[in-house]
Amino acid sequence: MEELIEENQLYYQDVKKILVGVPKFTLINLIHPEPKNPTEARFSMHYALASVLVTGRFDVSSFHSKALNDEEVRNMMKRIEMKEGEDFKETPYIDNEPAVIDLYTYDGHYYHKRIDFAKGTTVNPFTEEELAEKFFACLGGETEKNKKVLENLRNIEQIPDVRFFLGMAL
Protein backbone atom coordinates (compact mmCIF):
# COMPACT_ATOMS: atom_id res chain seq x y z
CA MET A 1 0.00 0.00 0.00
CA GLU A 2 2.82 2.37 0.86
CA GLU A 3 4.39 1.76 -2.54
CA LEU A 4 1.09 2.33 -4.36
CA ILE A 5 0.58 5.62 -2.53
CA GLU A 6 4.10 6.82 -3.19
CA GLU A 7 4.35 5.69 -6.81
CA ASN A 8 0.98 7.18 -7.79
CA GLN A 9 0.56 10.11 -5.36
CA LEU A 10 -2.72 8.73 -4.08
CA TYR A 11 -4.85 10.32 -1.39
CA TYR A 12 -7.27 8.37 0.75
CA GLN A 13 -10.12 10.72 -0.14
CA ASP A 14 -9.83 9.52 -3.76
CA VAL A 15 -10.09 5.80 -2.96
CA LYS A 16 -13.41 4.20 -3.79
CA LYS A 17 -12.58 0.54 -3.20
CA ILE A 18 -9.67 -1.75 -2.47
CA LEU A 19 -9.61 -5.48 -3.16
CA VAL A 20 -6.84 -7.46 -1.49
CA GLY A 21 -5.97 -10.97 -2.58
CA VAL A 22 -4.00 -13.05 -0.09
CA PRO A 23 -3.18 -16.72 0.55
CA LYS A 24 -5.73 -18.73 2.55
CA PHE A 25 -3.31 -18.82 5.50
CA THR A 26 -3.37 -15.01 5.69
CA LEU A 27 -7.12 -14.90 5.18
CA ILE A 28 -7.80 -17.18 8.16
CA ASN A 29 -5.43 -15.24 10.43
CA LEU A 30 -6.43 -11.65 9.68
CA ILE A 31 -10.01 -12.10 10.82
CA HIS A 32 -11.11 -8.66 12.01
CA PRO A 33 -12.42 -6.39 9.22
CA GLU A 34 -13.62 -3.83 11.79
CA PRO A 35 -11.44 -4.25 14.90
CA LYS A 36 -12.82 -2.98 18.17
CA ASN A 37 -9.61 -3.00 20.22
CA PRO A 38 -5.81 -3.08 19.76
CA THR A 39 -5.66 -6.89 19.88
CA GLU A 40 -8.17 -7.25 17.06
CA ALA A 41 -6.38 -4.48 15.12
CA ARG A 42 -3.22 -6.62 15.10
CA PHE A 43 -5.20 -9.19 13.11
CA SER A 44 -6.84 -6.84 10.63
CA MET A 45 -5.70 -6.28 7.05
CA HIS A 46 -8.52 -3.75 6.73
CA TYR A 47 -7.19 -1.67 9.60
CA ALA A 48 -3.56 -1.89 8.47
CA LEU A 49 -4.34 -0.71 4.94
CA ALA A 50 -6.79 1.97 6.07
CA SER A 51 -4.29 3.27 8.61
CA VAL A 52 -1.54 3.52 6.00
CA LEU A 53 -3.85 5.26 3.55
CA VAL A 54 -5.27 7.80 6.00
CA THR A 55 -2.33 8.48 8.32
CA GLY A 56 0.62 7.51 6.15
CA ARG A 57 1.89 4.96 8.64
CA PHE A 58 1.20 1.71 10.42
CA ASP A 59 3.34 1.29 13.50
CA VAL A 60 3.09 0.88 17.27
CA SER A 61 1.25 4.18 17.61
CA SER A 62 -1.47 2.82 15.31
CA PHE A 63 -2.70 0.63 18.15
CA HIS A 64 -3.59 3.45 20.54
CA SER A 65 -7.30 4.11 21.09
CA LYS A 66 -7.21 7.48 19.35
CA ALA A 67 -5.71 5.99 16.18
CA LEU A 68 -7.97 2.95 16.28
CA ASN A 69 -11.10 5.09 16.56
CA ASP A 70 -10.12 7.65 13.92
CA GLU A 71 -13.31 8.28 11.93
CA GLU A 72 -11.55 8.50 8.56
CA VAL A 73 -9.68 5.24 9.18
CA ARG A 74 -12.91 3.50 10.20
CA ASN A 75 -14.68 4.76 7.07
CA MET A 76 -11.82 3.60 4.87
CA MET A 77 -11.94 0.08 6.37
CA LYS A 78 -15.46 -0.29 4.97
CA ARG A 79 -14.10 0.21 1.43
CA ILE A 80 -11.63 -2.67 1.73
CA GLU A 81 -12.41 -6.25 0.82
CA MET A 82 -10.01 -9.13 1.47
CA LYS A 83 -10.36 -12.47 -0.27
CA GLU A 84 -8.30 -15.49 -1.21
CA GLY A 85 -6.24 -14.38 -4.18
CA GLU A 86 -6.54 -16.32 -7.42
CA ASP A 87 -2.74 -16.56 -7.65
CA PHE A 88 -2.54 -18.26 -4.26
CA LYS A 89 -5.39 -20.80 -4.32
CA GLU A 90 -3.23 -23.82 -5.12
CA THR A 91 -0.95 -23.35 -2.11
CA PRO A 92 -2.46 -23.81 1.37
CA TYR A 93 0.43 -22.08 3.15
CA ILE A 94 2.78 -19.48 1.74
CA ASP A 95 5.29 -18.30 4.33
CA ASN A 96 6.44 -15.21 2.44
CA GLU A 97 3.11 -13.38 2.96
CA PRO A 98 2.38 -12.31 -0.62
CA ALA A 99 -0.54 -10.04 -1.50
CA VAL A 100 -2.19 -8.46 -4.51
CA ILE A 101 -3.90 -5.08 -4.17
CA ASP A 102 -6.38 -3.69 -6.68
CA LEU A 103 -7.26 -0.10 -5.88
CA TYR A 104 -10.07 1.85 -7.57
CA THR A 105 -10.53 5.60 -7.32
CA TYR A 106 -13.71 7.66 -7.60
CA ASP A 107 -12.45 9.21 -10.85
CA GLY A 108 -12.19 5.80 -12.51
CA HIS A 109 -8.47 5.09 -12.16
CA TYR A 110 -7.30 1.58 -11.34
CA TYR A 111 -4.02 0.64 -9.67
CA HIS A 112 -2.58 -2.82 -9.19
CA LYS A 113 0.32 -3.98 -7.03
CA ARG A 114 1.63 -7.43 -6.22
CA ILE A 115 4.10 -8.09 -3.43
CA ASP A 116 5.57 -11.57 -3.28
CA PHE A 117 7.62 -11.08 -0.13
CA ALA A 118 6.24 -8.96 2.69
CA LYS A 119 8.58 -6.47 4.32
CA GLY A 120 10.26 -8.05 7.32
CA THR A 121 10.39 -11.57 5.89
CA THR A 122 13.71 -13.34 5.42
CA VAL A 123 13.62 -12.71 1.68
CA ASN A 124 12.71 -9.02 2.09
CA PRO A 125 14.24 -8.11 5.47
CA PHE A 126 14.15 -4.75 7.19
CA THR A 127 17.21 -2.59 6.67
CA GLU A 128 19.27 -1.93 9.81
CA GLU A 129 17.73 1.55 9.91
CA GLU A 130 14.15 0.23 9.59
CA LEU A 131 14.80 -2.39 12.25
CA ALA A 132 16.21 0.21 14.64
CA GLU A 133 13.25 2.52 13.98
CA LYS A 134 10.78 -0.25 14.78
CA PHE A 135 12.78 -1.34 17.82
CA PHE A 136 12.81 2.20 19.27
CA ALA A 137 9.10 2.63 18.56
CA CYS A 138 8.36 -0.56 20.51
CA LEU A 139 10.44 0.67 23.46
CA GLY A 140 8.86 4.11 23.51
CA GLY A 141 11.56 6.17 21.82
CA GLU A 142 15.20 6.52 20.89
CA THR A 143 16.71 7.16 24.31
CA GLU A 144 20.32 6.58 25.31
CA LYS A 145 19.29 3.54 27.33
CA ASN A 146 17.38 2.08 24.38
CA LYS A 147 20.33 2.73 22.06
CA LYS A 148 22.52 0.77 24.48
CA VAL A 149 20.01 -2.10 24.58
CA LEU A 150 20.00 -2.25 20.77
CA GLU A 151 23.79 -2.13 20.64
CA ASN A 152 23.96 -5.03 23.10
CA LEU A 153 21.41 -7.00 21.08
CA ARG A 154 23.42 -6.50 17.92
CA ASN A 155 26.53 -7.78 19.73
CA ILE A 156 24.93 -10.40 21.94
CA GLU A 157 27.48 -13.05 20.91
CA GLN A 158 30.26 -10.96 22.50
CA ILE A 159 28.51 -10.41 25.82
CA PRO A 160 30.22 -12.71 28.34
CA ASP A 161 27.37 -12.72 30.85
CA VAL A 162 23.70 -12.59 29.82
CA ARG A 163 22.82 -11.10 33.21
CA PHE A 164 24.54 -7.89 32.07
CA PHE A 165 22.33 -7.79 29.01
CA LEU A 166 19.17 -8.48 31.00
CA GLY A 167 20.07 -5.73 33.43
CA MET A 168 20.31 -3.27 30.52
CA ALA A 169 16.80 -4.15 29.33
CA LEU A 170 15.17 -3.60 32.72
PDB file of C-alpha atoms in Angstrom:
ATOM      1  CA  MET A   1       0.000   0.000   0.000  1.00  0.00           C
ATOM      2  CA  GLU A   2       2.817   2.367   0.863  1.00  0.00           C
ATOM      3  CA  GLU A   3       4.394   1.763  -2.543  1.00  0.00           C
ATOM      4  CA  LEU A   4       1.086   2.329  -4.361  1.00  0.00           C
ATOM      5  CA  ILE A   5       0.584   5.616  -2.529  1.00  0.00           C
ATOM      6  CA  GLU A   6       4.104   6.816  -3.186  1.00  0.00           C
ATOM      7  CA  GLU A   7       4.346   5.694  -6.815  1.00  0.00           C
ATOM      8  CA  ASN A   8       0.979   7.176  -7.794  1.00  0.00           C
ATOM      9  CA  GLN A   9       0.562  10.107  -5.360  1.00  0.00           C
ATOM     10  CA  LEU A  10      -2.717   8.734  -4.082  1.00  0.00           C
ATOM     11  CA  TYR A  11      -4.851  10.321  -1.388  1.00  0.00           C
ATOM     12  CA  TYR A  12      -7.269   8.368   0.748  1.00  0.00           C
ATOM     13  CA  GLN A  13     -10.117  10.724  -0.144  1.00  0.00           C
ATOM     14  CA  ASP A  14      -9.826   9.521  -3.763  1.00  0.00           C
ATOM     15  CA  VAL A  15     -10.093   5.801  -2.956  1.00  0.00           C
ATOM     16  CA  LYS A  16     -13.414   4.200  -3.787  1.00  0.00           C
ATOM     17  CA  LYS A  17     -12.582   0.541  -3.201  1.00  0.00           C
ATOM     18  CA  ILE A  18      -9.668  -1.754  -2.467  1.00  0.00           C
ATOM     19  CA  LEU A  19      -9.610  -5.483  -3.160  1.00  0.00           C
ATOM     20  CA  VAL A  20      -6.839  -7.456  -1.488  1.00  0.00           C
ATOM     21  CA  GLY A  21      -5.972 -10.971  -2.584  1.00  0.00           C
ATOM     22  CA  VAL A  22      -4.004 -13.049  -0.091  1.00  0.00           C
ATOM     23  CA  PRO A  23      -3.178 -16.718   0.549  1.00  0.00           C
ATOM     24  CA  LYS A  24      -5.726 -18.729   2.546  1.00  0.00           C
ATOM     25  CA  PHE A  25      -3.311 -18.816   5.495  1.00  0.00           C
ATOM     26  CA  THR A  26      -3.369 -15.013   5.686  1.00  0.00           C
ATOM     27  CA  LEU A  27      -7.117 -14.902   5.184  1.00  0.00           C
ATOM     28  CA  ILE A  28      -7.798 -17.184   8.157  1.00  0.00           C
ATOM     29  CA  ASN A  29      -5.429 -15.241  10.426  1.00  0.00           C
ATOM     30  CA  LEU A  30      -6.429 -11.653   9.680  1.00  0.00           C
ATOM     31  CA  ILE A  31     -10.012 -12.099  10.824  1.00  0.00           C
ATOM     32  CA  HIS A  32     -11.114  -8.659  12.007  1.00  0.00           C
ATOM     33  CA  PRO A  33     -12.417  -6.395   9.223  1.00  0.00           C
ATOM     34  CA  GLU A  34     -13.619  -3.834  11.794  1.00  0.00           C
ATOM     35  CA  PRO A  35     -11.436  -4.246  14.899  1.00  0.00           C
ATOM     36  CA  LYS A  36     -12.816  -2.979  18.173  1.00  0.00           C
ATOM     37  CA  ASN A  37      -9.613  -3.000  20.217  1.00  0.00           C
ATOM     38  CA  PRO A  38      -5.814  -3.081  19.765  1.00  0.00           C
ATOM     39  CA  THR A  39      -5.658  -6.887  19.880  1.00  0.00           C
ATOM     40  CA  GLU A  40      -8.171  -7.254  17.058  1.00  0.00           C
ATOM     41  CA  ALA A  41      -6.377  -4.484  15.122  1.00  0.00           C
ATOM     42  CA  ARG A  42      -3.220  -6.618  15.099  1.00  0.00           C
ATOM     43  CA  PHE A  43      -5.200  -9.190  13.115  1.00  0.00           C
ATOM     44  CA  SER A  44      -6.839  -6.841  10.625  1.00  0.00           C
ATOM     45  CA  MET A  45      -5.700  -6.284   7.055  1.00  0.00           C
ATOM     46  CA  HIS A  46      -8.525  -3.754   6.730  1.00  0.00           C
ATOM     47  CA  TYR A  47      -7.191  -1.672   9.600  1.00  0.00           C
ATOM     48  CA  ALA A  48      -3.564  -1.890   8.474  1.00  0.00           C
ATOM     49  CA  LEU A  49      -4.341  -0.710   4.943  1.00  0.00           C
ATOM     50  CA  ALA A  50      -6.791   1.974   6.070  1.00  0.00           C
ATOM     51  CA  SER A  51      -4.289   3.274   8.610  1.00  0.00           C
ATOM     52  CA  VAL A  52      -1.537   3.520   5.997  1.00  0.00           C
ATOM     53  CA  LEU A  53      -3.848   5.262   3.554  1.00  0.00           C
ATOM     54  CA  VAL A  54      -5.272   7.796   5.998  1.00  0.00           C
ATOM     55  CA  THR A  55      -2.329   8.478   8.320  1.00  0.00           C
ATOM     56  CA  GLY A  56       0.617   7.506   6.152  1.00  0.00           C
ATOM     57  CA  ARG A  57       1.893   4.956   8.637  1.00  0.00           C
ATOM     58  CA  PHE A  58       1.202   1.706  10.425  1.00  0.00           C
ATOM     59  CA  ASP A  59       3.337   1.287  13.504  1.00  0.00           C
ATOM     60  CA  VAL A  60       3.091   0.876  17.266  1.00  0.00           C
ATOM     61  CA  SER A  61       1.249   4.182  17.614  1.00  0.00           C
ATOM     62  CA  SER A  62      -1.470   2.825  15.307  1.00  0.00           C
ATOM     63  CA  PHE A  63      -2.705   0.625  18.153  1.00  0.00           C
ATOM     64  CA  HIS A  64      -3.593   3.454  20.543  1.00  0.00           C
ATOM     65  CA  SER A  65      -7.303   4.110  21.093  1.00  0.00           C
ATOM     66  CA  LYS A  66      -7.214   7.482  19.355  1.00  0.00           C
ATOM     67  CA  ALA A  67      -5.714   5.993  16.177  1.00  0.00           C
ATOM     68  CA  LEU A  68      -7.967   2.947  16.279  1.00  0.00           C
ATOM     69  CA  ASN A  69     -11.096   5.087  16.559  1.00  0.00           C
ATOM     70  CA  ASP A  70     -10.121   7.646  13.924  1.00  0.00           C
ATOM     71  CA  GLU A  71     -13.315   8.284  11.931  1.00  0.00           C
ATOM     72  CA  GLU A  72     -11.549   8.501   8.564  1.00  0.00           C
ATOM     73  CA  VAL A  73      -9.684   5.236   9.180  1.00  0.00           C
ATOM     74  CA  ARG A  74     -12.915   3.498  10.204  1.00  0.00           C
ATOM     75  CA  ASN A  75     -14.681   4.761   7.069  1.00  0.00           C
ATOM     76  CA  MET A  76     -11.815   3.601   4.874  1.00  0.00           C
ATOM     77  CA  MET A  77     -11.938   0.085   6.373  1.00  0.00           C
ATOM     78  CA  LYS A  78     -15.462  -0.291   4.965  1.00  0.00           C
ATOM     79  CA  ARG A  79     -14.096   0.206   1.432  1.00  0.00           C
ATOM     80  CA  ILE A  80     -11.626  -2.669   1.734  1.00  0.00           C
ATOM     81  CA  GLU A  81     -12.411  -6.255   0.824  1.00  0.00           C
ATOM     82  CA  MET A  82     -10.011  -9.129   1.470  1.00  0.00           C
ATOM     83  CA  LYS A  83     -10.357 -12.474  -0.267  1.00  0.00           C
ATOM     84  CA  GLU A  84      -8.305 -15.490  -1.211  1.00  0.00           C
ATOM     85  CA  GLY A  85      -6.241 -14.384  -4.175  1.00  0.00           C
ATOM     86  CA  GLU A  86      -6.543 -16.319  -7.422  1.00  0.00           C
ATOM     87  CA  ASP A  87      -2.740 -16.563  -7.652  1.00  0.00           C
ATOM     88  CA  PHE A  88      -2.537 -18.259  -4.261  1.00  0.00           C
ATOM     89  CA  LYS A  89      -5.390 -20.800  -4.325  1.00  0.00           C
ATOM     90  CA  GLU A  90      -3.228 -23.821  -5.121  1.00  0.00           C
ATOM     91  CA  THR A  91      -0.949 -23.354  -2.107  1.00  0.00           C
ATOM     92  CA  PRO A  92      -2.465 -23.812   1.375  1.00  0.00           C
ATOM     93  CA  TYR A  93       0.427 -22.075   3.147  1.00  0.00           C
ATOM     94  CA  ILE A  94       2.775 -19.480   1.740  1.00  0.00           C
ATOM     95  CA  ASP A  95       5.290 -18.297   4.329  1.00  0.00           C
ATOM     96  CA  ASN A  96       6.436 -15.206   2.443  1.00  0.00           C
ATOM     97  CA  GLU A  97       3.113 -13.384   2.962  1.00  0.00           C
ATOM     98  CA  PRO A  98       2.383 -12.307  -0.617  1.00  0.00           C
ATOM     99  CA  ALA A  99      -0.539 -10.043  -1.496  1.00  0.00           C
ATOM    100  CA  VAL A 100      -2.194  -8.460  -4.506  1.00  0.00           C
ATOM    101  CA  ILE A 101      -3.897  -5.079  -4.174  1.00  0.00           C
ATOM    102  CA  ASP A 102      -6.381  -3.694  -6.684  1.00  0.00           C
ATOM    103  CA  LEU A 103      -7.264  -0.101  -5.878  1.00  0.00           C
ATOM    104  CA  TYR A 104     -10.065   1.847  -7.566  1.00  0.00           C
ATOM    105  CA  THR A 105     -10.531   5.605  -7.319  1.00  0.00           C
ATOM    106  CA  TYR A 106     -13.711   7.660  -7.600  1.00  0.00           C
ATOM    107  CA  ASP A 107     -12.453   9.214 -10.846  1.00  0.00           C
ATOM    108  CA  GLY A 108     -12.191   5.802 -12.513  1.00  0.00           C
ATOM    109  CA  HIS A 109      -8.468   5.089 -12.161  1.00  0.00           C
ATOM    110  CA  TYR A 110      -7.303   1.581 -11.339  1.00  0.00           C
ATOM    111  CA  TYR A 111      -4.019   0.639  -9.667  1.00  0.00           C
ATOM    112  CA  HIS A 112      -2.576  -2.817  -9.193  1.00  0.00           C
ATOM    113  CA  LYS A 113       0.324  -3.983  -7.033  1.00  0.00           C
ATOM    114  CA  ARG A 114       1.628  -7.432  -6.218  1.00  0.00           C
ATOM    115  CA  ILE A 115       4.101  -8.091  -3.434  1.00  0.00           C
ATOM    116  CA  ASP A 116       5.565 -11.571  -3.282  1.00  0.00           C
ATOM    117  CA  PHE A 117       7.624 -11.082  -0.130  1.00  0.00           C
ATOM    118  CA  ALA A 118       6.236  -8.955   2.691  1.00  0.00           C
ATOM    119  CA  LYS A 119       8.582  -6.467   4.323  1.00  0.00           C
ATOM    120  CA  GLY A 120      10.263  -8.046   7.316  1.00  0.00           C
ATOM    121  CA  THR A 121      10.388 -11.573   5.890  1.00  0.00           C
ATOM    122  CA  THR A 122      13.713 -13.336   5.421  1.00  0.00           C
ATOM    123  CA  VAL A 123      13.623 -12.708   1.677  1.00  0.00           C
ATOM    124  CA  ASN A 124      12.712  -9.019   2.094  1.00  0.00           C
ATOM    125  CA  PRO A 125      14.235  -8.106   5.468  1.00  0.00           C
ATOM    126  CA  PHE A 126      14.146  -4.749   7.189  1.00  0.00           C
ATOM    127  CA  THR A 127      17.211  -2.586   6.675  1.00  0.00           C
ATOM    128  CA  GLU A 128      19.267  -1.928   9.805  1.00  0.00           C
ATOM    129  CA  GLU A 129      17.727   1.552   9.915  1.00  0.00           C
ATOM    130  CA  GLU A 130      14.151   0.227   9.586  1.00  0.00           C
ATOM    131  CA  LEU A 131      14.798  -2.388  12.248  1.00  0.00           C
ATOM    132  CA  ALA A 132      16.205   0.208  14.644  1.00  0.00           C
ATOM    133  CA  GLU A 133      13.247   2.517  13.983  1.00  0.00           C
ATOM    134  CA  LYS A 134      10.781  -0.252  14.780  1.00  0.00           C
ATOM    135  CA  PHE A 135      12.782  -1.336  17.820  1.00  0.00           C
ATOM    136  CA  PHE A 136      12.810   2.197  19.274  1.00  0.00           C
ATOM    137  CA  ALA A 137       9.097   2.630  18.558  1.00  0.00           C
ATOM    138  CA  CYS A 138       8.364  -0.559  20.507  1.00  0.00           C
ATOM    139  CA  LEU A 139      10.440   0.667  23.456  1.00  0.00           C
ATOM    140  CA  GLY A 140       8.858   4.115  23.512  1.00  0.00           C
ATOM    141  CA  GLY A 141      11.557   6.168  21.822  1.00  0.00           C
ATOM    142  CA  GLU A 142      15.203   6.518  20.886  1.00  0.00           C
ATOM    143  CA  THR A 143      16.710   7.155  24.309  1.00  0.00           C
ATOM    144  CA  GLU A 144      20.324   6.575  25.310  1.00  0.00           C
ATOM    145  CA  LYS A 145      19.295   3.537  27.332  1.00  0.00           C
ATOM    146  CA  ASN A 146      17.380   2.084  24.377  1.00  0.00           C
ATOM    147  CA  LYS A 147      20.331   2.725  22.065  1.00  0.00           C
ATOM    148  CA  LYS A 148      22.520   0.766  24.475  1.00  0.00           C
ATOM    149  CA  VAL A 149      20.009  -2.102  24.576  1.00  0.00           C
ATOM    150  CA  LEU A 150      20.004  -2.249  20.768  1.00  0.00           C
ATOM    151  CA  GLU A 151      23.795  -2.127  20.643  1.00  0.00           C
ATOM    152  CA  ASN A 152      23.963  -5.030  23.098  1.00  0.00           C
ATOM    153  CA  LEU A 153      21.414  -6.999  21.081  1.00  0.00           C
ATOM    154  CA  ARG A 154      23.423  -6.499  17.918  1.00  0.00           C
ATOM    155  CA  ASN A 155      26.533  -7.777  19.725  1.00  0.00           C
ATOM    156  CA  ILE A 156      24.933 -10.403  21.944  1.00  0.00           C
ATOM    157  CA  GLU A 157      27.478 -13.052  20.909  1.00  0.00           C
ATOM    158  CA  GLN A 158      30.262 -10.964  22.497  1.00  0.00           C
ATOM    159  CA  ILE A 159      28.513 -10.406  25.823  1.00  0.00           C
ATOM    160  CA  PRO A 160      30.216 -12.713  28.344  1.00  0.00           C
ATOM    161  CA  ASP A 161      27.368 -12.720  30.849  1.00  0.00           C
ATOM    162  CA  VAL A 162      23.702 -12.586  29.824  1.00  0.00           C
ATOM    163  CA  ARG A 163      22.822 -11.099  33.214  1.00  0.00           C
ATOM    164  CA  PHE A 164      24.543  -7.891  32.070  1.00  0.00           C
ATOM    165  CA  PHE A 165      22.328  -7.791  29.010  1.00  0.00           C
ATOM    166  CA  LEU A 166      19.171  -8.481  31.003  1.00  0.00           C
ATOM    167  CA  GLY A 167      20.073  -5.726  33.428  1.00  0.00           C
ATOM    168  CA  MET A 168      20.311  -3.274  30.524  1.00  0.00           C
ATOM    169  CA  ALA A 169      16.799  -4.154  29.335  1.00  0.00           C
ATOM    170  CA  LEU A 170      15.166  -3.595  32.724  1.00  0.00           C
TER     171      LEU A 170
END
